[in-house]
XYZ file of C-alpha atoms in Angstrom:
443
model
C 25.230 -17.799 -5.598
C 25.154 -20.149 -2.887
C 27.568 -17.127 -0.678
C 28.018 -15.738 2.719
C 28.746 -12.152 2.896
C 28.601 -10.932 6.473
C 30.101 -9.325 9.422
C 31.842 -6.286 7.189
C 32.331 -3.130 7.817
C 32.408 0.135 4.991
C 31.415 3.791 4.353
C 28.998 2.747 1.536
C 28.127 -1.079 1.070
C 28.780 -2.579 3.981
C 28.673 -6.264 2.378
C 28.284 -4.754 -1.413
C 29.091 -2.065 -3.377
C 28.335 -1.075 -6.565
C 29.756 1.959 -8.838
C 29.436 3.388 -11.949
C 32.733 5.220 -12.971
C 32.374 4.937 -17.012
C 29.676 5.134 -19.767
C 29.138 1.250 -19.162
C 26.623 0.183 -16.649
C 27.854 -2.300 -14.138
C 25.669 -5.578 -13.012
C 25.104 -7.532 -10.403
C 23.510 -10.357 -10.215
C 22.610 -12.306 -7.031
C 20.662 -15.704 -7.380
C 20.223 -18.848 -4.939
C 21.610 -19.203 -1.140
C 23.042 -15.908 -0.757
C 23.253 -14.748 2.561
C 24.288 -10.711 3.427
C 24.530 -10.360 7.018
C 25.227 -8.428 9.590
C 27.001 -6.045 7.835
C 27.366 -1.980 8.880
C 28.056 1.299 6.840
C 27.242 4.740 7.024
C 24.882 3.813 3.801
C 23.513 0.493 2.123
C 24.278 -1.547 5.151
C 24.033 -4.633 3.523
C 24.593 -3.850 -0.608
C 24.987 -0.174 -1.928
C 24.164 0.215 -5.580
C 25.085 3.782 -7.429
C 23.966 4.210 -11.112
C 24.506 0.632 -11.978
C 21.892 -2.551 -12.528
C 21.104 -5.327 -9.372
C 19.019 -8.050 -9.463
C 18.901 -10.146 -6.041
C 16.511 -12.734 -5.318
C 16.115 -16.926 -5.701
C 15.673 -19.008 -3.170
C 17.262 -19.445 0.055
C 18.461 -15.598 -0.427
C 18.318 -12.800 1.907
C 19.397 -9.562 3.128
C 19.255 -9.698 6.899
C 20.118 -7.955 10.266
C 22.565 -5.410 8.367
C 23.151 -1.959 10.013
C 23.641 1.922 9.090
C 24.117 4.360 11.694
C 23.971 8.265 12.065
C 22.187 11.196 11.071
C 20.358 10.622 7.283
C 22.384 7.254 7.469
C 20.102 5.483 4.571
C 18.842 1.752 3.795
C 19.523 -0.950 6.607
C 19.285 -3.318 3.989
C 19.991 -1.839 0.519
C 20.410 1.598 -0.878
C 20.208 2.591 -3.933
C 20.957 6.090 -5.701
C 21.624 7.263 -9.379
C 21.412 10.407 -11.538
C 19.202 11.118 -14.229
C 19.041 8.780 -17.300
C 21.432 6.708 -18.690
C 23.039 6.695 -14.977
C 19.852 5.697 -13.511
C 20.157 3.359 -10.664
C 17.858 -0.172 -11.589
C 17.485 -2.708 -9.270
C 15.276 -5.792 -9.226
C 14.100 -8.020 -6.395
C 12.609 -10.888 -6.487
C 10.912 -13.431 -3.808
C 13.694 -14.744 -2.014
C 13.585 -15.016 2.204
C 14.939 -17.187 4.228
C 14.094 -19.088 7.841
C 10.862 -18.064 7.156
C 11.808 -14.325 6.770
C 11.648 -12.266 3.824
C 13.990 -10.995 1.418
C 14.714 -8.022 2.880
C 14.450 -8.058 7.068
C 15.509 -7.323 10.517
C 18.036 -4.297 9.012
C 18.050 -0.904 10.975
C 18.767 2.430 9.452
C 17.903 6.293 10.174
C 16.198 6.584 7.213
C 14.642 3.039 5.144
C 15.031 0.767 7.739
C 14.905 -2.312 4.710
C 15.048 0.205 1.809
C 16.450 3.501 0.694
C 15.886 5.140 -2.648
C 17.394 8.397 -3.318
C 17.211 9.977 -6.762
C 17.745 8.539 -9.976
C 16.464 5.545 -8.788
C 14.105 2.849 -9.832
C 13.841 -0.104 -7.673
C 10.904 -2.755 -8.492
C 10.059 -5.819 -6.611
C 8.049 -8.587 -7.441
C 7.188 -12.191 -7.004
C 8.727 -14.854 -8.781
C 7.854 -17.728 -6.660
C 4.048 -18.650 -5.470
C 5.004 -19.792 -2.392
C 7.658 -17.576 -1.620
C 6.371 -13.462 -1.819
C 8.961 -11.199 -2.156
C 8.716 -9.237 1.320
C 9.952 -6.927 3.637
C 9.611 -7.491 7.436
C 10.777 -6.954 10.945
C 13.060 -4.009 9.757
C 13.263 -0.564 12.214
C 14.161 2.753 11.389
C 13.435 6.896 12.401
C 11.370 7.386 8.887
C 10.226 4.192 6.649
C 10.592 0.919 8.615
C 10.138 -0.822 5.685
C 11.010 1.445 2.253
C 12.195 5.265 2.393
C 11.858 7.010 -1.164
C 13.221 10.456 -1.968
C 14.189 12.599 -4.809
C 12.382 13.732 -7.642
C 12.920 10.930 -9.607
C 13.026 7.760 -6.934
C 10.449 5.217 -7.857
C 9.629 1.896 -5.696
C 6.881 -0.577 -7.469
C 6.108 -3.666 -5.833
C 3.958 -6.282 -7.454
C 2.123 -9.173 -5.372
C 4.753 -8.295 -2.478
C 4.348 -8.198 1.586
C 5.258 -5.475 3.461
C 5.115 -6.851 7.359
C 5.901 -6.100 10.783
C 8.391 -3.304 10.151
C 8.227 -0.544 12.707
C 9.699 3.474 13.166
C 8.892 6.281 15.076
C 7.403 8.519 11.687
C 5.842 6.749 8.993
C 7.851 4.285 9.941
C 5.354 1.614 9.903
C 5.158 1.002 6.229
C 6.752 3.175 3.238
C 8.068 6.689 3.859
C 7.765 9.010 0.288
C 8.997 12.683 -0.264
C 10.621 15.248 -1.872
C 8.961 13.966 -5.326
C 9.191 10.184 -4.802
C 6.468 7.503 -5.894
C 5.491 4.337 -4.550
C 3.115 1.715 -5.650
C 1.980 -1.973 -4.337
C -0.112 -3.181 -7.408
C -1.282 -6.857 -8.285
C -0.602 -9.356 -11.098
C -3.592 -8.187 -12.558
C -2.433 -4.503 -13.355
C -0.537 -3.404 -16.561
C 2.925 -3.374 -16.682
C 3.562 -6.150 -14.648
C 7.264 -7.744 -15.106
C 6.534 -11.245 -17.509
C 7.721 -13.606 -14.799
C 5.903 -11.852 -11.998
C 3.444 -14.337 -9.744
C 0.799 -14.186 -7.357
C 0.506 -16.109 -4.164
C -0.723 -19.928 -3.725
C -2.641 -18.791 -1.266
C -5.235 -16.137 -1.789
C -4.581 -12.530 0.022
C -1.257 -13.627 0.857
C 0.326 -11.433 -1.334
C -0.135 -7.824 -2.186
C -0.304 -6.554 2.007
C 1.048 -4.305 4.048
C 0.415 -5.766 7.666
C 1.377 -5.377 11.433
C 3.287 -2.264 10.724
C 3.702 -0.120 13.836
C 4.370 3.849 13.734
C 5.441 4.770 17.225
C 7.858 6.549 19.816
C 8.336 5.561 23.219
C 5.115 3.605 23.012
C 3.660 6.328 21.856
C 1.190 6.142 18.190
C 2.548 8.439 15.517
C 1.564 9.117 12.639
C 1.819 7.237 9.372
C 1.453 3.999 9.998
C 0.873 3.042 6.680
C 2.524 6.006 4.701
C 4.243 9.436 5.735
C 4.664 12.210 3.173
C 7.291 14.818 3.741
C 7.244 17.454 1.265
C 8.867 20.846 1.789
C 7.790 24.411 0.089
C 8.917 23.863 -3.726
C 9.085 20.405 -4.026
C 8.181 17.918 -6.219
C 4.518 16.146 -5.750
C 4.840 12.970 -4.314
C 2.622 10.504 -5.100
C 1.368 6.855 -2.697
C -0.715 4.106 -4.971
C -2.554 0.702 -3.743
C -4.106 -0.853 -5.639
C -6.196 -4.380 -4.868
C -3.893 -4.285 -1.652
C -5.006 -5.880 1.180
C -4.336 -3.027 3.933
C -4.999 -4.644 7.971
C -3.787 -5.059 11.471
C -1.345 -1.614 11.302
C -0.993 0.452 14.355
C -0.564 4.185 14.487
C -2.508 7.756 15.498
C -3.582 7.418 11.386
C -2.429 5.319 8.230
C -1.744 8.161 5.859
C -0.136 11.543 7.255
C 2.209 14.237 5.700
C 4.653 16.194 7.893
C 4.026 19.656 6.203
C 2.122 22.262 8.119
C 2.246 25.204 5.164
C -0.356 25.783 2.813
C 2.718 26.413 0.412
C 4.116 22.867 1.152
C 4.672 20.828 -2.404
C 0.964 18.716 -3.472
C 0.569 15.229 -2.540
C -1.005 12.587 -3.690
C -2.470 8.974 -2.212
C -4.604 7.218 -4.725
C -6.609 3.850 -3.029
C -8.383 1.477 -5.431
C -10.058 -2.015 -5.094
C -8.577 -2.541 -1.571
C -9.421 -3.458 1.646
C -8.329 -0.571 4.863
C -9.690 -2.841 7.335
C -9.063 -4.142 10.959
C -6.760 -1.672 11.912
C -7.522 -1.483 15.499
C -4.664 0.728 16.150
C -5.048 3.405 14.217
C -7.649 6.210 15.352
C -7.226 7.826 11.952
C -7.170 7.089 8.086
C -5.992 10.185 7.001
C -4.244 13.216 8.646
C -2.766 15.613 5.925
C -2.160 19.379 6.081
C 0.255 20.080 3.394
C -2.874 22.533 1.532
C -5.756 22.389 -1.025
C -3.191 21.100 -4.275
C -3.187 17.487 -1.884
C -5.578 14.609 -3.291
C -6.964 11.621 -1.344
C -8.918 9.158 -3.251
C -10.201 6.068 -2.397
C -12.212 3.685 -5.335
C -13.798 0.442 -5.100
C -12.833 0.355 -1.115
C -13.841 -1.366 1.680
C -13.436 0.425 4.862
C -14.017 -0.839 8.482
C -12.510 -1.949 11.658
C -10.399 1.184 13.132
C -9.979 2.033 16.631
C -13.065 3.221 18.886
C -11.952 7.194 19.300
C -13.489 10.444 19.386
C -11.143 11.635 15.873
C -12.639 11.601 12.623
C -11.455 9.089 10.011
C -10.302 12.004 7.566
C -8.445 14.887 8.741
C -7.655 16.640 5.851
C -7.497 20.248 3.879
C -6.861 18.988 0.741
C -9.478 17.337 -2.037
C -10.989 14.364 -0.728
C -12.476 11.972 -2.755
C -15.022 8.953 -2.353
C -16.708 6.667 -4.822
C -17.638 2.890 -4.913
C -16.903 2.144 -1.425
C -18.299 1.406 1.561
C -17.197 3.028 5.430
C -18.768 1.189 8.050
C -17.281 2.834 11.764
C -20.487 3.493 13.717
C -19.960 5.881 16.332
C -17.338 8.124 14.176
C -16.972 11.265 12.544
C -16.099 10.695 8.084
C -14.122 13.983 8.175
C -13.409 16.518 10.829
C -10.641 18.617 12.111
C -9.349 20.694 9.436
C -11.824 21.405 6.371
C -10.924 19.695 3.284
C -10.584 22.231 -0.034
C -13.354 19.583 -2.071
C -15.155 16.514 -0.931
C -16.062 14.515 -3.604
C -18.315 11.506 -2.888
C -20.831 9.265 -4.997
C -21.729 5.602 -4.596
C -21.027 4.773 -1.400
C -22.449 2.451 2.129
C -22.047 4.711 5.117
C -22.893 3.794 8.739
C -23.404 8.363 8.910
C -23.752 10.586 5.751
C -24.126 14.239 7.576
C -20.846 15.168 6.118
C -22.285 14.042 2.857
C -25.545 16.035 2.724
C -28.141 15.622 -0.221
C -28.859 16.071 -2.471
C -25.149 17.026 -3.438
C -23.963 13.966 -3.141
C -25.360 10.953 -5.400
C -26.052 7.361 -4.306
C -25.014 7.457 -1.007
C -26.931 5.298 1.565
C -26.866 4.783 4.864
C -27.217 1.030 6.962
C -24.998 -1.962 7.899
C -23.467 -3.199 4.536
C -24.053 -6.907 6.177
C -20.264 -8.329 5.517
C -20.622 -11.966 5.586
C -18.413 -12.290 8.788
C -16.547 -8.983 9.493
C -15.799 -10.425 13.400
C -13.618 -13.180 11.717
C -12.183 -10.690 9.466
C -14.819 -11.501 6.297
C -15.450 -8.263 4.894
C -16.571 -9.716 1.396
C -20.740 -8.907 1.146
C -23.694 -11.337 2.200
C -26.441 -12.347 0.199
C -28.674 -9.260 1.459
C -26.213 -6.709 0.982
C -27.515 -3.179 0.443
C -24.116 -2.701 -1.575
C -25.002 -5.432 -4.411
C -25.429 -3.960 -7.775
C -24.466 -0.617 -6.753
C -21.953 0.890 -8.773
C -21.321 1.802 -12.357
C -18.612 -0.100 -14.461
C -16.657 3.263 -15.889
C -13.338 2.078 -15.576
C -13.554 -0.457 -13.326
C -10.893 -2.687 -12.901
C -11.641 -6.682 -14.650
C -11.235 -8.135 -10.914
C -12.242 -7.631 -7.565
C -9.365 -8.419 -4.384
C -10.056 -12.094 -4.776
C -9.209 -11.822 -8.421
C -12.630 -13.103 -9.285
C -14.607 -10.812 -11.792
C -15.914 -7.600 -11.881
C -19.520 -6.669 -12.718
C -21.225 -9.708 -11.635
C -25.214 -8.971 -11.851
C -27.060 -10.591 -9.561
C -30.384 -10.957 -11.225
C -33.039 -9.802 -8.317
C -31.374 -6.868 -7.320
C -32.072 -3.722 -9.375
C -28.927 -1.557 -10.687
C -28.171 1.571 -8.906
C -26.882 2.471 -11.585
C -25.001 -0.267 -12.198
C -24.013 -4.024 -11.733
C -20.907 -3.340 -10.102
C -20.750 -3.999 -6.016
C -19.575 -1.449 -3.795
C -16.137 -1.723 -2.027
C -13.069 -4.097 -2.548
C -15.184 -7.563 -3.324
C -17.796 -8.442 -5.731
C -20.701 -10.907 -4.964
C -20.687 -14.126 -7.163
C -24.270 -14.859 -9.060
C -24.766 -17.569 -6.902
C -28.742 -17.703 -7.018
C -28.673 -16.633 -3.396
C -29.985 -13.597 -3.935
C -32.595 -14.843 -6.471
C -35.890 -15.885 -6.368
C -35.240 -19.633 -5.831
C -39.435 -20.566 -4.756
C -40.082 -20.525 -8.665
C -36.314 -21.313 -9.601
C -37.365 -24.914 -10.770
C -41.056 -24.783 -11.264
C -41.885 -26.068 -7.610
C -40.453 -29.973 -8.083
């Protein structure tokens, strides 16, 4: 605690490294007013952890402007690697930042500009502090601006956690996952959460991924959001959000792979009670061609707000599936381009449903889903939403984004075919929507 570490120079660790030689697991931890800086290596610019324990975070801590350089050169900010259990990697960060910068920022690597997991790794970050998120921002790399996660047994979670501003030229925007690895941004309100995790003081806050950019020479690329890269025989590797607040990312599309072959490895991007919206730069929401084993699903989402273009907001040949949301982009194709193995759709607010023909699909409507203010970025649903009361409550998750509850009724709308609300937020009973003539017997 209360350390400098900065302006070193190393082959692995440039400010920190940590290695398991024995049968005992080595630990580190790193508390209040630590500052790793500026530090360079070939991997882990700023700490390098190898089958041993880390836990960095407190206030007034952070991991800053550290640097790795050449080809598959790996975390800006921290790497971490193991081997299978017991000499699994662990790590643990929490809150933290600095200056008004997160825990993890401004580093610059090849691969996981803030963060590098390579296999035999579990790295999970979470807040401790309500007014201080633990976040990644302003880092750069090639692949993963913010995280990069490989092997067949890498693992990033991160609970009520930011994930701003970072930039690369391939799904280098946000998280890059491959090769087997899994990554999940998840709130306080989902199980398994650490005991002394937090949400933010101040509501959507926490739990984004925002003002990521994926782009070469000025150019969009893909991924802005997330880039799979799975080669023939792989692993499946696997993307999760859930009740994430997902705006204001630039890119050609959010969610790409890099795999042209049908006989590419399965992915998998799972989407529930989340907002994908105001995303001006970003023509697409999904481009994926890695074959029919691939799944896209998106639950309980509210979609709206990309780019005015001529490409369809899926691009897929893998299953695609839609329930409980709502996709309001007048003017644009749902899916096009390559022809997805399954569509799967039921419950949903469209502003277009010919890619969604009846009677196939079930509940499917189409009109303006009347957001109470979607031009000041209130996507939540007005009084005289067509979406109210729309969905079943089959596991359906206790809150909606705001953390208020699920399966509100609202008394003078019927259920169709249930109480639940389409998309990411659920409608308060607040007699609105009533009929409040006879509501007190005319006095």
């Amino acid at each position: 605690s209360a350390s400098l570490i900065a302006d070193n120079v190393a082959v692995a660790g440039g400010g920190i490294a940590v290695f398991r030689q024995g049968d005992v697991m080595p630990m580190l931890f790193v508390g209040d007013d630590v500052r790793i800086e500026n530090n360079s290596a070939t991997n882990g610019g700023g700490i390098y952890v190898w089958s041993a324990y880390l836990r960095i975070g407190g206030s007034g801590t952070i991991v800053r402007a550290n640097h790795v350089s050449g080809d598959d050169a790996g975390g800006g900010g921290i790497a971490v690697l193991g081997s299978d259990p017991p000499r699994q990697a662990l790590v643990e960060i929490v809150s933290g930042g600095a200056d008004g910068a997160g825990i993890i920022s401004a580093n610059h690597a090849e691969l996981g500009g803030g963060l590098y997991l390579g296999n035999g790794s579990t790295v999970q970050l979470y807040t401790t502090d309500p007014t201080q998120p633990v976040r990644l921002d302003h880092n750069d790399a090639l692949l993963g601006g913010a995280v990069f996660v490989s092997g067949t047994t890498g693992d990033a979670s991160i609970v009520e956690g930011v994930i701003d501003s970072n930039t690369s030229s391939l799904g280098g925007a946000a998280v890059v996952a491959w090769d087997g690895g899994r990554f999940t941004m998840r709130s306080l309100t989902a199980t398994g959460v650490p005991a002394d995790a937090v949400t933010c003081e101040t509501p959507g806050a926490c739990n984004r991924v925002s003002g990521n950019v994926a782009a070469s020479v000025a150019a969009p690329m893909p991924g802005a959001i997330a880039l799979l890269d799975n080669g023939i025989g792989a692993s499946r590797s696997e993307v999760h959000f859930q009740s994430t607040h997902l705006l204001g990312n630039s890119g050609s599309s959010l969610f790409a792979d890099r795999c042209r072959s049908a006989n590419c490895a399965p992915l998998l991007v799972e989407i529930g009670n989340s907002r994908i919206v105001a995303n001006p730069g970003a023509a697409r929401l999904l481009e994926m061609g890695s074959g029919s084993g691939s799944h896209f699903g998106c639950d309980l989402c509210t979609i709206a707000g990309f780019a005015a273009s001529s490409e369809p907001l899926f691009d897929t040949n893998g299953e695609l599936i839609l329930s409980r949301s709502i996709l309001w982009q007048p003017g644009r194709d749902i899916i096009g381009g390559r022809t997805p193995s399954y569509v799967g759709a039921d419950s949903l607010q469209l502003h277009d449903r010919a890619d969604f023909p009846s009677p196939a699909f079930q509940n499917i409507e189409v009109g303006d889903p009347r957001f109470v203010a979607p031009e000041t970025g209130d996507f939540r649903l007005g009084v005289n939403s067509p979406a109210l009361d729309r969905a079943d409550v089959s596991a359906l998750p206790p809150f909606d984004l705001d953390g208020h509850a699920r399966a509100v009724d609202q008394p003078a709308v019927p259920d169709r075919p249930g109480v639940a609300d389409l998309g990411a937020y659920e409608r308060a009973d607040d007699g609105a929507s009533s009929d409040t003539v006879f509501a007190n017997g005319f006095d």
